[in-house]
mmCIF file of C-alpha atoms in Angstrom:
data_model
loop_
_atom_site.group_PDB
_atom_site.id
_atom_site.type_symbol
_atom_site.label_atom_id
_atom_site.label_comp_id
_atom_site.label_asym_id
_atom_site.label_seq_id
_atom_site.Cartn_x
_atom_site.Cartn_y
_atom_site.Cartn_z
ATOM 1 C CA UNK A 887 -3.957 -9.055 -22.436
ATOM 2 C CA UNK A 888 -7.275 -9.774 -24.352
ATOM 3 C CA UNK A 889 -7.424 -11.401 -27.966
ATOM 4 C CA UNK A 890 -8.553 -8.716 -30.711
ATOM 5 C CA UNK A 891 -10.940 -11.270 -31.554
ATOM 6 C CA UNK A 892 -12.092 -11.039 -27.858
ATOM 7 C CA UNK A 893 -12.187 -7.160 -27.881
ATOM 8 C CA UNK A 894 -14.038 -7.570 -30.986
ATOM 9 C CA UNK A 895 -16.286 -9.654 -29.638
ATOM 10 C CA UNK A 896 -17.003 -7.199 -26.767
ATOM 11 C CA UNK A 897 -17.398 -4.304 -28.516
ATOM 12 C CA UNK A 898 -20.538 -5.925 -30.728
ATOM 13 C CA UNK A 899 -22.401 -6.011 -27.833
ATOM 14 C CA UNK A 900 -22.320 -2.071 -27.313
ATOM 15 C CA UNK A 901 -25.538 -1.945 -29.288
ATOM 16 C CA UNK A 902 -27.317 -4.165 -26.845
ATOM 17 C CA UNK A 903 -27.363 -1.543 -24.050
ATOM 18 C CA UNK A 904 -28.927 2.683 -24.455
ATOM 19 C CA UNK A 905 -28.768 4.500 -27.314
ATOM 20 C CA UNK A 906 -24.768 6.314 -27.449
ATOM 21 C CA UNK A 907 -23.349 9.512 -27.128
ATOM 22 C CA UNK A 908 -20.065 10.115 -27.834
ATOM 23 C CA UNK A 909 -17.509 13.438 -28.173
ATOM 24 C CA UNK A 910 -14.392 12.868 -30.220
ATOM 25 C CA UNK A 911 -11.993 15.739 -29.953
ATOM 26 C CA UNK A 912 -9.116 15.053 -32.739
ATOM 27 C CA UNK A 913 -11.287 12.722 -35.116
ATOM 28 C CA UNK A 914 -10.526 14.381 -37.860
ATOM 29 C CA UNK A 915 -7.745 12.430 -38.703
ATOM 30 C CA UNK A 916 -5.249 9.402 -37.044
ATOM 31 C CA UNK A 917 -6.949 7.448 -34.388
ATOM 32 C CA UNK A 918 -9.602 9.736 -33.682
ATOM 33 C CA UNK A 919 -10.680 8.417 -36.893
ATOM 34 C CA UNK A 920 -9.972 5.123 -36.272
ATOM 35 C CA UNK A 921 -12.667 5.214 -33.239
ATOM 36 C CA UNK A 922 -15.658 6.745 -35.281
ATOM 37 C CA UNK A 923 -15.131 3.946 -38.002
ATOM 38 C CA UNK A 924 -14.963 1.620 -35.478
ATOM 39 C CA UNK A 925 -18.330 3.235 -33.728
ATOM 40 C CA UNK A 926 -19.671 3.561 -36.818
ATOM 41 C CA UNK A 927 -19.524 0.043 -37.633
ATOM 42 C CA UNK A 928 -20.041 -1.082 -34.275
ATOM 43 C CA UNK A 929 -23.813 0.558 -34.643
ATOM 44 C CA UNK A 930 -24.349 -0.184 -38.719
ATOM 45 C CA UNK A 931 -27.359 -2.552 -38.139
ATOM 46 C CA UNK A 932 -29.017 -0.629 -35.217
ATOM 47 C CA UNK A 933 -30.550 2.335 -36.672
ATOM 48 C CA UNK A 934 -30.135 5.723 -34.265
ATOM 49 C CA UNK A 935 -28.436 4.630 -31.413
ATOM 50 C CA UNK A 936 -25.581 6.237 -32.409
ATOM 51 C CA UNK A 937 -24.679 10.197 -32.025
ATOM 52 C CA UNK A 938 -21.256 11.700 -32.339
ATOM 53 C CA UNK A 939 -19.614 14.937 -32.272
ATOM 54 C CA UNK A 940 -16.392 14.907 -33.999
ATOM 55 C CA UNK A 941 -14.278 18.150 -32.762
ATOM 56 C CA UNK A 942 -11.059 19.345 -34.933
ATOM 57 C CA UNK A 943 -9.712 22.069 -37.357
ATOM 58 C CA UNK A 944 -10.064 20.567 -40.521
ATOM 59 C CA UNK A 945 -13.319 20.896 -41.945
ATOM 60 C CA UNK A 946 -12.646 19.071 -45.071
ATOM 61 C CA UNK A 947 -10.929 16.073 -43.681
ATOM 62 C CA UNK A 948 -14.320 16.222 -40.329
ATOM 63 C CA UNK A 949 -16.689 16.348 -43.897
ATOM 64 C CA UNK A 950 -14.858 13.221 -44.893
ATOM 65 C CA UNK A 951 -14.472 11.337 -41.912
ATOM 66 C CA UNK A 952 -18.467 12.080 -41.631
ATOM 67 C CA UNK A 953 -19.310 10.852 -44.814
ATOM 68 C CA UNK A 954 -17.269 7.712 -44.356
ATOM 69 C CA UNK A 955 -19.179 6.520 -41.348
ATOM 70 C CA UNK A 956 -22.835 7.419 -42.240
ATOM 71 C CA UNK A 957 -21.980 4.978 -45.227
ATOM 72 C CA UNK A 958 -21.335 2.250 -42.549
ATOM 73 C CA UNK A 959 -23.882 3.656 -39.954
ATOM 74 C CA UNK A 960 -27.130 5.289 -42.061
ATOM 75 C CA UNK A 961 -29.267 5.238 -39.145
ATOM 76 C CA UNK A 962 -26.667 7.633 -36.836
ATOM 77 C CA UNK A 963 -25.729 10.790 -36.271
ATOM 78 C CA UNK A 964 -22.696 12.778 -36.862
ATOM 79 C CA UNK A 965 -22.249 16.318 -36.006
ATOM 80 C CA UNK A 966 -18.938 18.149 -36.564
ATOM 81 C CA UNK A 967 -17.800 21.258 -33.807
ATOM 82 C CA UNK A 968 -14.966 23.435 -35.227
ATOM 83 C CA UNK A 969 -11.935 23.929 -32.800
ATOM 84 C CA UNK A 970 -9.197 26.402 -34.382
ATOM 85 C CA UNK A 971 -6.354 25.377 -31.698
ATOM 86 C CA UNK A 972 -7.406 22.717 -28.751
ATOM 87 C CA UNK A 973 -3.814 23.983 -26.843
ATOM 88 C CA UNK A 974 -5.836 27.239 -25.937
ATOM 89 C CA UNK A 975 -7.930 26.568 -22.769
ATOM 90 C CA UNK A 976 -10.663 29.467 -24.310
ATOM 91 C CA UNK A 977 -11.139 27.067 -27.490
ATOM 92 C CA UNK A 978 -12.032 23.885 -25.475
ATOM 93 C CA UNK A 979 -14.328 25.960 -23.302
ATOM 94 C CA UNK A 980 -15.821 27.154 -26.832
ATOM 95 C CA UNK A 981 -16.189 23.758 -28.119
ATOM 96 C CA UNK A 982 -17.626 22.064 -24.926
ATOM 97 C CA UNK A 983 -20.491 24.996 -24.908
ATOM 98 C CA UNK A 984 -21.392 24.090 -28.294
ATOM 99 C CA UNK A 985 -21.863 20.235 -27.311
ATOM 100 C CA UNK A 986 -23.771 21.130 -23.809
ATOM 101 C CA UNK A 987 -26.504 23.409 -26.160
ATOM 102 C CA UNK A 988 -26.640 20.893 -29.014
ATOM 103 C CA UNK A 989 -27.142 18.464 -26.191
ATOM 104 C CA UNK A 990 -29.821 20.757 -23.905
ATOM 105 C CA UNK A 991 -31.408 21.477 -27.366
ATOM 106 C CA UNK A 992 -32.259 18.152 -28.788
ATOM 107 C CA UNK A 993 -31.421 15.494 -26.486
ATOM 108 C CA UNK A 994 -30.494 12.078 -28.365
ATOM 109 C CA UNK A 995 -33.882 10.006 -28.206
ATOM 110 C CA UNK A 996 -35.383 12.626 -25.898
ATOM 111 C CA UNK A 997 -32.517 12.665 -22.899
ATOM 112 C CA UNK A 998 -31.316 12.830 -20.807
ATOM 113 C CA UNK A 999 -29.025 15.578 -21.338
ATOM 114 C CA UNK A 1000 -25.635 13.329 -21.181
ATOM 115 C CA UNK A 1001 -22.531 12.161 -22.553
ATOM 116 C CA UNK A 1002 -21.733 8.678 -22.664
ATOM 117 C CA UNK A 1003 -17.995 8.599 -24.246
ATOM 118 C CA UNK A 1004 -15.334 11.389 -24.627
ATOM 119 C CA UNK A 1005 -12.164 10.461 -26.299
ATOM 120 C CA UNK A 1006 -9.352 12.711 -26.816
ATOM 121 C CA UNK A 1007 -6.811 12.293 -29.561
ATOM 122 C CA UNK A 1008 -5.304 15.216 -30.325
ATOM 123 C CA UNK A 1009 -2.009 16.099 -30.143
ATOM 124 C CA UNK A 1010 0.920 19.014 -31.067
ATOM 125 C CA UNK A 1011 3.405 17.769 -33.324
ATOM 126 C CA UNK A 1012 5.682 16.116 -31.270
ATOM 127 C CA UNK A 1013 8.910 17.001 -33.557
ATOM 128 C CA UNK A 1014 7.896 20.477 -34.396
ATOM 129 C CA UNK A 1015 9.068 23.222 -32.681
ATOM 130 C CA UNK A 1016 8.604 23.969 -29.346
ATOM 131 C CA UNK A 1017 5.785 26.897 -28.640
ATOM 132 C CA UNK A 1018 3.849 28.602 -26.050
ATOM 133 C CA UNK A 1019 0.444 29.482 -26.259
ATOM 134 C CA UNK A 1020 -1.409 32.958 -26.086
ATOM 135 C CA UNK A 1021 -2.445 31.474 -22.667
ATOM 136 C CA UNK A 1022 0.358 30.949 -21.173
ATOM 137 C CA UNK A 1023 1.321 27.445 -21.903
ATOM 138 C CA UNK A 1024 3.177 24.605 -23.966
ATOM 139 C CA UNK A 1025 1.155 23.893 -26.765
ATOM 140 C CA UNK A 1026 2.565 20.395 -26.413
ATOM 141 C CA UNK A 1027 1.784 19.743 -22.462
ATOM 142 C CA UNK A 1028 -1.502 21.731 -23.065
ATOM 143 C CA UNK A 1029 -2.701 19.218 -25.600
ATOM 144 C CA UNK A 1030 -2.109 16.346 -23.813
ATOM 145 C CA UNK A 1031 -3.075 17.393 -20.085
ATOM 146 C CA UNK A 1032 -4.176 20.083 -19.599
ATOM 147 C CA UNK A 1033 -6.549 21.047 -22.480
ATOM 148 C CA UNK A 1034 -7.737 17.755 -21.913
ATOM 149 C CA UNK A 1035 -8.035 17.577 -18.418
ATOM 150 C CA UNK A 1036 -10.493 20.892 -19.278
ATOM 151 C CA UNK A 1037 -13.055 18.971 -21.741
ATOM 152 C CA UNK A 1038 -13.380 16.311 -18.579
ATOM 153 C CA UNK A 1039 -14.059 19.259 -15.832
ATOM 154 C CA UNK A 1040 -16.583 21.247 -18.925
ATOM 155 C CA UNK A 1041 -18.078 17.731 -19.502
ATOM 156 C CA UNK A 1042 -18.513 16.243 -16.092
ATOM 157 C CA UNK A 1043 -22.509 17.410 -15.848
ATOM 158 C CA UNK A 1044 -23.054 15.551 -19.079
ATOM 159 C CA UNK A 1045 -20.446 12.717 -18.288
ATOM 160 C CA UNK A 1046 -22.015 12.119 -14.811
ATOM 161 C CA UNK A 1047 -25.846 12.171 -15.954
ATOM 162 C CA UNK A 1048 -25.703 9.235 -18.474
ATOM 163 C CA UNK A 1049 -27.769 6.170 -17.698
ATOM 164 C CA UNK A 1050 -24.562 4.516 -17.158
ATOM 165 C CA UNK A 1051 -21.237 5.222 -16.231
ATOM 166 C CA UNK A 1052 -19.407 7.607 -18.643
ATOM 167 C CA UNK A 1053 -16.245 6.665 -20.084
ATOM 168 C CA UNK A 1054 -13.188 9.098 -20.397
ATOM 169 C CA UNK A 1055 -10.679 7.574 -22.522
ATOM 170 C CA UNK A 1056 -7.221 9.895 -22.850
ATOM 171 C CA UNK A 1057 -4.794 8.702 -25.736
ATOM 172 C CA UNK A 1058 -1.132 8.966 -25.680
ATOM 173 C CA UNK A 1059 1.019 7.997 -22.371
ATOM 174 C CA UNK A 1060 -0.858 5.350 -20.547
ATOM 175 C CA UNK A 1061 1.269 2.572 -18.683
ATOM 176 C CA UNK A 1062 4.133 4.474 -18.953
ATOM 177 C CA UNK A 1063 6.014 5.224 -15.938
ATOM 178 C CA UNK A 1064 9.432 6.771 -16.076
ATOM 179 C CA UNK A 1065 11.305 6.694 -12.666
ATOM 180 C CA UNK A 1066 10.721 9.501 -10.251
ATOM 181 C CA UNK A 1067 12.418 9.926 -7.312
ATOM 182 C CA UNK A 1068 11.001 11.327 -4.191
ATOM 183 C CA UNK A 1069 11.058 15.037 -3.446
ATOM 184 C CA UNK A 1070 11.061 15.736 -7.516
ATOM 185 C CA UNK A 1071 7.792 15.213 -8.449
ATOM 186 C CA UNK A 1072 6.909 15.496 -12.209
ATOM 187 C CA UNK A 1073 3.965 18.047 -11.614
ATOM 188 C CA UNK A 1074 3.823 21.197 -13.949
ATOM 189 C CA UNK A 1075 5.706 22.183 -17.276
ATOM 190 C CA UNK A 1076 9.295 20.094 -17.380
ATOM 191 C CA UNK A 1077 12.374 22.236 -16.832
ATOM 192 C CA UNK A 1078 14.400 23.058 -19.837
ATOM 193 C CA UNK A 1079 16.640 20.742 -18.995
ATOM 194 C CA UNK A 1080 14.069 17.851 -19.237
ATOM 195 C CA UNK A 1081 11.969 18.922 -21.504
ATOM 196 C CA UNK A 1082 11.234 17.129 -25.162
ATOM 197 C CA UNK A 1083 9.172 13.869 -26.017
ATOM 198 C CA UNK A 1084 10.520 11.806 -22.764
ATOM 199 C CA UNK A 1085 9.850 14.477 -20.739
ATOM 200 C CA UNK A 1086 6.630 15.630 -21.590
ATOM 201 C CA UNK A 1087 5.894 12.175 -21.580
ATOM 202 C CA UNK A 1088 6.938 11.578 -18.030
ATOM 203 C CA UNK A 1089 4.986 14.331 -16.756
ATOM 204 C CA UNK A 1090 2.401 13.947 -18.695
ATOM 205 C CA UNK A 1091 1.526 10.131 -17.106
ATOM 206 C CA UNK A 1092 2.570 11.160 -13.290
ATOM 207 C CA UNK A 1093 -0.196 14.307 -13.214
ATOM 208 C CA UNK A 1094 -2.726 12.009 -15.441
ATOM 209 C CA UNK A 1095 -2.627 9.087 -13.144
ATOM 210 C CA UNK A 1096 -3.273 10.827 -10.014
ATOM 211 C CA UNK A 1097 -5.537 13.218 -11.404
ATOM 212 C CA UNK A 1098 -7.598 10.507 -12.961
ATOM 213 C CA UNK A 1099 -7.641 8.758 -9.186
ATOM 214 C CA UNK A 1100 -9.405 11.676 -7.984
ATOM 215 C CA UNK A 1101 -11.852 12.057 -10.086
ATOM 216 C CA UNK A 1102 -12.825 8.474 -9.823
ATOM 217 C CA UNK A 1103 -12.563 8.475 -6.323
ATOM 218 C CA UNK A 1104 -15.150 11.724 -6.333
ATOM 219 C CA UNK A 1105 -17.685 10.546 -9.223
ATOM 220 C CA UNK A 1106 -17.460 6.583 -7.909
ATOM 221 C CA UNK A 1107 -19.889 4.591 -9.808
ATOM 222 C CA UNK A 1108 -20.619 7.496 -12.390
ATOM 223 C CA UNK A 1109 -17.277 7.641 -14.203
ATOM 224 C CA UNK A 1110 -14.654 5.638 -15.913
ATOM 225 C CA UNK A 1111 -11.471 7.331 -17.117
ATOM 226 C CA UNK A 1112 -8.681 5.657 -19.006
ATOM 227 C CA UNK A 1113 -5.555 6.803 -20.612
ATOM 228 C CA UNK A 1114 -3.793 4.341 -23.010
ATOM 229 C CA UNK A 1115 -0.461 4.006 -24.689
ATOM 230 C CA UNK A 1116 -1.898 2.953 -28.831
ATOM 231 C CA UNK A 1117 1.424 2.216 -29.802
ATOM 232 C CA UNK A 1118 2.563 2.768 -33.365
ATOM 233 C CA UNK A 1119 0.012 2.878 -35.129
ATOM 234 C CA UNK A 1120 -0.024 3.929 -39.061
ATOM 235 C CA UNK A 1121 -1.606 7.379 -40.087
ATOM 236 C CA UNK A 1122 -1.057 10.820 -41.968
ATOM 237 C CA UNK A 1123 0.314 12.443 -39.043
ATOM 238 C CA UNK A 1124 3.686 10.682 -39.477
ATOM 239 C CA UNK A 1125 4.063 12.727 -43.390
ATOM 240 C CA UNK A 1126 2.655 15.919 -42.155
ATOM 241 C CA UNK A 1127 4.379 18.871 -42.866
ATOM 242 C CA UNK A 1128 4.424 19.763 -39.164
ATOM 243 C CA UNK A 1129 7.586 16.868 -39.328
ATOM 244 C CA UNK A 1130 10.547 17.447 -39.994
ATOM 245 C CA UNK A 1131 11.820 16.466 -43.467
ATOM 246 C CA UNK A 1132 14.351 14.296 -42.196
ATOM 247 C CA UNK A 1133 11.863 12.715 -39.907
ATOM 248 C CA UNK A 1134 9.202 11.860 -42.906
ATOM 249 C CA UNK A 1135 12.316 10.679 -45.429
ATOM 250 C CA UNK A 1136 13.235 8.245 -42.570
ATOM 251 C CA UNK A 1137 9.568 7.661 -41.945
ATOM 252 C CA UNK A 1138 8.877 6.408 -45.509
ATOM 253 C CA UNK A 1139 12.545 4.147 -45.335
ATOM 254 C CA UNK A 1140 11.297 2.411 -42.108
ATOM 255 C CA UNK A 1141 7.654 2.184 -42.415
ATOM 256 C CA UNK A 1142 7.482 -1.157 -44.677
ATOM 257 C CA UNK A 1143 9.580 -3.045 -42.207
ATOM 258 C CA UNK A 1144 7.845 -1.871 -39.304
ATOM 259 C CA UNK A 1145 4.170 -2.393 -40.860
ATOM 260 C CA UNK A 1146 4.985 -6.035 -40.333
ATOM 261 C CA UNK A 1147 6.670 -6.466 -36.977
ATOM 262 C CA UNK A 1148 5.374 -3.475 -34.729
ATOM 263 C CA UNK A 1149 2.490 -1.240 -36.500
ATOM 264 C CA UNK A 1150 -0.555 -1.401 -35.517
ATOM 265 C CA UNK A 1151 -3.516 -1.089 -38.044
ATOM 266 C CA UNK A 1152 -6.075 1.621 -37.617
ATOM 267 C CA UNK A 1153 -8.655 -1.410 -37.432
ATOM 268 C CA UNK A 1154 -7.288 -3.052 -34.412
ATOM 269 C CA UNK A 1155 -6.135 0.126 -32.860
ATOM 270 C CA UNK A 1156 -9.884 1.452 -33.141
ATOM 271 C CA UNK A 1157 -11.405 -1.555 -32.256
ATOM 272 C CA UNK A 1158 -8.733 -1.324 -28.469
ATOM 273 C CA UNK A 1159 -10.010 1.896 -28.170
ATOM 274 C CA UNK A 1160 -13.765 1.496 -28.486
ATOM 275 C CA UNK A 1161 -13.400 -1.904 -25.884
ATOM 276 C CA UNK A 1162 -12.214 0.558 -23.040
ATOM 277 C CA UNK A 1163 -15.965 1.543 -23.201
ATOM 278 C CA UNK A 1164 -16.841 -2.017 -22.577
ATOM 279 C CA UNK A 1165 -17.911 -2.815 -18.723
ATOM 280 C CA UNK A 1166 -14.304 -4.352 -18.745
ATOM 281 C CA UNK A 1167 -13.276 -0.958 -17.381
ATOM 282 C CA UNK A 1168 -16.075 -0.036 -15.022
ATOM 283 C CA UNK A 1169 -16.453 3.004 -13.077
ATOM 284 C CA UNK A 1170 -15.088 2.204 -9.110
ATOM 285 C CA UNK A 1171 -18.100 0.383 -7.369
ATOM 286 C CA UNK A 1172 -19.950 -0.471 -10.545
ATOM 287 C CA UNK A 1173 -21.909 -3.618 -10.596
ATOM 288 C CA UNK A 1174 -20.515 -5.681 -13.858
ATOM 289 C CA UNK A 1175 -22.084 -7.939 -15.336
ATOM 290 C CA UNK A 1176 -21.416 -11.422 -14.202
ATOM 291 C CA UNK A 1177 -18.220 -13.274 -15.920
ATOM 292 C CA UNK A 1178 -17.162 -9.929 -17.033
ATOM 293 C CA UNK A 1179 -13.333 -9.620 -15.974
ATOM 294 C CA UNK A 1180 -12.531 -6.235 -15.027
ATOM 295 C CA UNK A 1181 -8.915 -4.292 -15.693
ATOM 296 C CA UNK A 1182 -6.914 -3.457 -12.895
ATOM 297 C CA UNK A 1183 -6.857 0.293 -12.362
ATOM 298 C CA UNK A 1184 -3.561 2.296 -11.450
ATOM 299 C CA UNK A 1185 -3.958 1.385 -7.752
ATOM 300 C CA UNK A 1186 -4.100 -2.130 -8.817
ATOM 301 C CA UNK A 1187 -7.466 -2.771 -7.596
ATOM 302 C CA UNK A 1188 -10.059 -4.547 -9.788
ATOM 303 C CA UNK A 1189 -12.543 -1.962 -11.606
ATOM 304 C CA UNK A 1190 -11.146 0.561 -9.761
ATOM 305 C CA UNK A 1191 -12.154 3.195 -12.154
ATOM 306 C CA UNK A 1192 -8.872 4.952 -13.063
ATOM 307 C CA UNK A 1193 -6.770 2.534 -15.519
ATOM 308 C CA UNK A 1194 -3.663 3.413 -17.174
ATOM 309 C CA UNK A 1195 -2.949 0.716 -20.130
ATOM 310 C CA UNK A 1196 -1.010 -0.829 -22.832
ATOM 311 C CA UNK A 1197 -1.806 -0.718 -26.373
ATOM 312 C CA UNK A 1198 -3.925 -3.935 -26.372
ATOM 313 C CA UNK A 1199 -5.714 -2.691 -23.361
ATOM 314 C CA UNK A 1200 -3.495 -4.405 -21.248
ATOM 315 C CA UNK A 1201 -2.932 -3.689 -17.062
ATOM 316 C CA UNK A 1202 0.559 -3.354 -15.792
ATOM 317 C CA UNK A 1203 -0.589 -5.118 -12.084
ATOM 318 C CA UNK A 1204 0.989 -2.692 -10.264
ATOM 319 C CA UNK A 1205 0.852 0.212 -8.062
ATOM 320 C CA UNK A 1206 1.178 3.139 -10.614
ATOM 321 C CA UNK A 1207 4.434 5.139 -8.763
ATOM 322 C CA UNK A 1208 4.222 2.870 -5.725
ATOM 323 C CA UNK A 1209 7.488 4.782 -4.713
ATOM 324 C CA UNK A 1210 6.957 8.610 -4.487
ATOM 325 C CA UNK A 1211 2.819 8.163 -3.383
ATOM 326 C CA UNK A 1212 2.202 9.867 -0.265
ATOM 327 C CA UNK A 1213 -1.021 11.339 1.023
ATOM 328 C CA UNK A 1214 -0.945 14.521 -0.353
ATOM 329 C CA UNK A 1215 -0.107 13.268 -3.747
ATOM 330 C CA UNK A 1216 -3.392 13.475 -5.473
ATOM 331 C CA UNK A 1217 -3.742 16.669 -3.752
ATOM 332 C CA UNK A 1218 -0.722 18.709 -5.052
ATOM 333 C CA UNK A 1219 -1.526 17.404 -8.398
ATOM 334 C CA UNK A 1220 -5.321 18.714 -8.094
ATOM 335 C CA UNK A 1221 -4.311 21.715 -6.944
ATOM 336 C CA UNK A 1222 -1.935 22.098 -9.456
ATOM 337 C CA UNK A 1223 -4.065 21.324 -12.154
ATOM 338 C CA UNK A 1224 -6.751 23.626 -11.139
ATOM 339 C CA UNK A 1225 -4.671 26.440 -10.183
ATOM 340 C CA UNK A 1226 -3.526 26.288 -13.437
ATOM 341 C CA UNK A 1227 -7.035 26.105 -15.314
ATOM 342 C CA UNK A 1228 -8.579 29.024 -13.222
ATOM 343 C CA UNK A 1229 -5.731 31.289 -13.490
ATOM 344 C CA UNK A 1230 -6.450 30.876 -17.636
ATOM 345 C CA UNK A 1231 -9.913 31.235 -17.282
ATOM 346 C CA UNK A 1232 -9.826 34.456 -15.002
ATOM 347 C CA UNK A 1233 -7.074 36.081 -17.659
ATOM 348 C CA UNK A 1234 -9.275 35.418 -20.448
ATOM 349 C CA UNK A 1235 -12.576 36.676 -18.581
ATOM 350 C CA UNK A 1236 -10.465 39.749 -18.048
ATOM 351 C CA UNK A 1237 -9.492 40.132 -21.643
ATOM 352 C CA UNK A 1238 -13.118 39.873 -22.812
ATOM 353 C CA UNK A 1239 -14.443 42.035 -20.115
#
């Protein structure tokens, strides 16, 4: 587990390298936030070599967030692309279209056309009340998989054609691994009788890790993708009004105590985030640079492209599901996934035909 003053340390030297591009779906609030500050001041002394798109529904609070980090970072550039609901497969497609023509427009310090870093944050209440999209599916599961899983297939082109590898990081279940046993794998929407936080969790993780595999395995030396666990860390979303009231009374009782033994701040939580865009965590095959010590990936292989971690950026050493992987794994998973995607797409290319 790395010191935050080493991830600090680590992530000063981002400026050293190409000028940055990086798409932040969720950053209008919570640790999306956290991760433009920390870009922002990452870049303050190095004039343009910073460009972000911060994605979200909140106008106000993306105007804010904006403002904030052009006081750190003068010499970037912040652009804000309205989503209305990131659960609905059509709005992501929406939202990755804008970025691709801003992009193809008015490449960042004349191109290439490209994407360095694409962090997704968001998230459906976990407490509120379960719903299903327009679409077809669990606003909750969409959020976290598959809507994301969607930016990463829109984004690829962009993702693939940066001067160096680009970096997918995924926030919410990584190093989790709840037990599954063989024959019952956690692929698809949990069954009524599993379904809540744990579950969605647990699914969530198993169809990420694989998933992630692949598309390392398939854009080797071109891609890094991550998905982290950030722990508790302190924000707004805990007082929303999307909580429960007993849930933000308790919230309020608790929070003091837990500030001091558990919480982690938005600075350090920002600061883990931006490092998994360090060459710590380098696409599979990448040369590194030498004495850099690379994370173990979810095959427990050394910069092995697909990492699932801890919320101080930390490997579990292990064979991610050692138990239930077979062959075929990867492949019911993709297929899954996919199935699942087109099926949308095709439905709402129907509807607007």
């Amino acid at each position: 587990m790395p010191s935050l003053a080493t991830i600090k340390a680590e992530i000063s030297k981002l400026p050293d390298g190409p000028p940055l591009v990086a798409a932040l779906p969720g950053a209008t609030t919570g640790i999306g936030s956290y991760i433009a500050t920390v870009l922002a001041t990452t870049y303050a002394k190095h004039g343009s070599k910073l460009r972000v798109y911060i994605v979200g529904r909140n106008a106000v609070r993306a105007e804010s967030v904006i403002a904030g980090c052009q006081r750190l970072s003068p010499g970037s550039e912040w652009r804000f692309v309205s989503a209305t609901d990131l659960a609905l497969i059509s709005e992501v497609d929406r939202c990755c279209d804008e970025i691709i023509k801003q992009e193809t427009e008015a490449p960042f310090h004349g191109g290439p056309v490209r994407l360095d870093l694409l962090y997704m944050t968001y998230c459906y209440p976990i407490l509120k009340e379960r719903h299903t999209t327009p679409e077809g599916l669990d606003s909750f599961l969409s959020t976290v998989y598959y809507s994301r899983i969607r930016f990463i297939m829109n984004l690829l082109p962009l993702l693939t054609a940066s001067p160096k590898p680009g970096h997918v990081i995924s926030v919410y279940t990584g190093s989790f691994q709840d037990e599954v046993e063989p024959g019952k794998l956690p692929i698809g929407l949990p069954p009524d009788s599993e379904y809540g936080v744990a579950g969605v969790r647990k699914y969530t993780a198993f169809m990420k890790t694989f998933l992630f595999e692949e598309l390392a395995e398939k854009y080797a030396g071109r891609l890094s993708l991550t998905h982290i666990y950030p722990g508790l860390v302190d924000g707004p979303g805990f007082l929303s009004d999307d909580m429960p009231t007993w849930f933000r009374i308790t919230w309020r009782i608790l929070k003091p105590i837990l500030r001091h033994i558990y919480m982690t701040s938005p600075e350090d939580c920002g600061a883990v985030m931006v490092y998994l865009a360090t060459p710590h965590f380098p696409a599979k095959g990448q040369d590194v640079p030498e004495g850099v010590k690379t994370a173990t990936s979810s095959q427990d292989q050394l910069g092995g492209g697909a990492y699932s971690v801890g919320q101080r950026a930390d490997s579990p050493n292990k064979v991610a599901y050692s138990n239930v992987r077979q062959e075929d794994t990867v492949k019911l998973v993709w297929d899954h996934t996919m199935k699942t995607l087109e099926d949308i797409e095709k439905a709402n290319a129907a509807k607007a035909g």
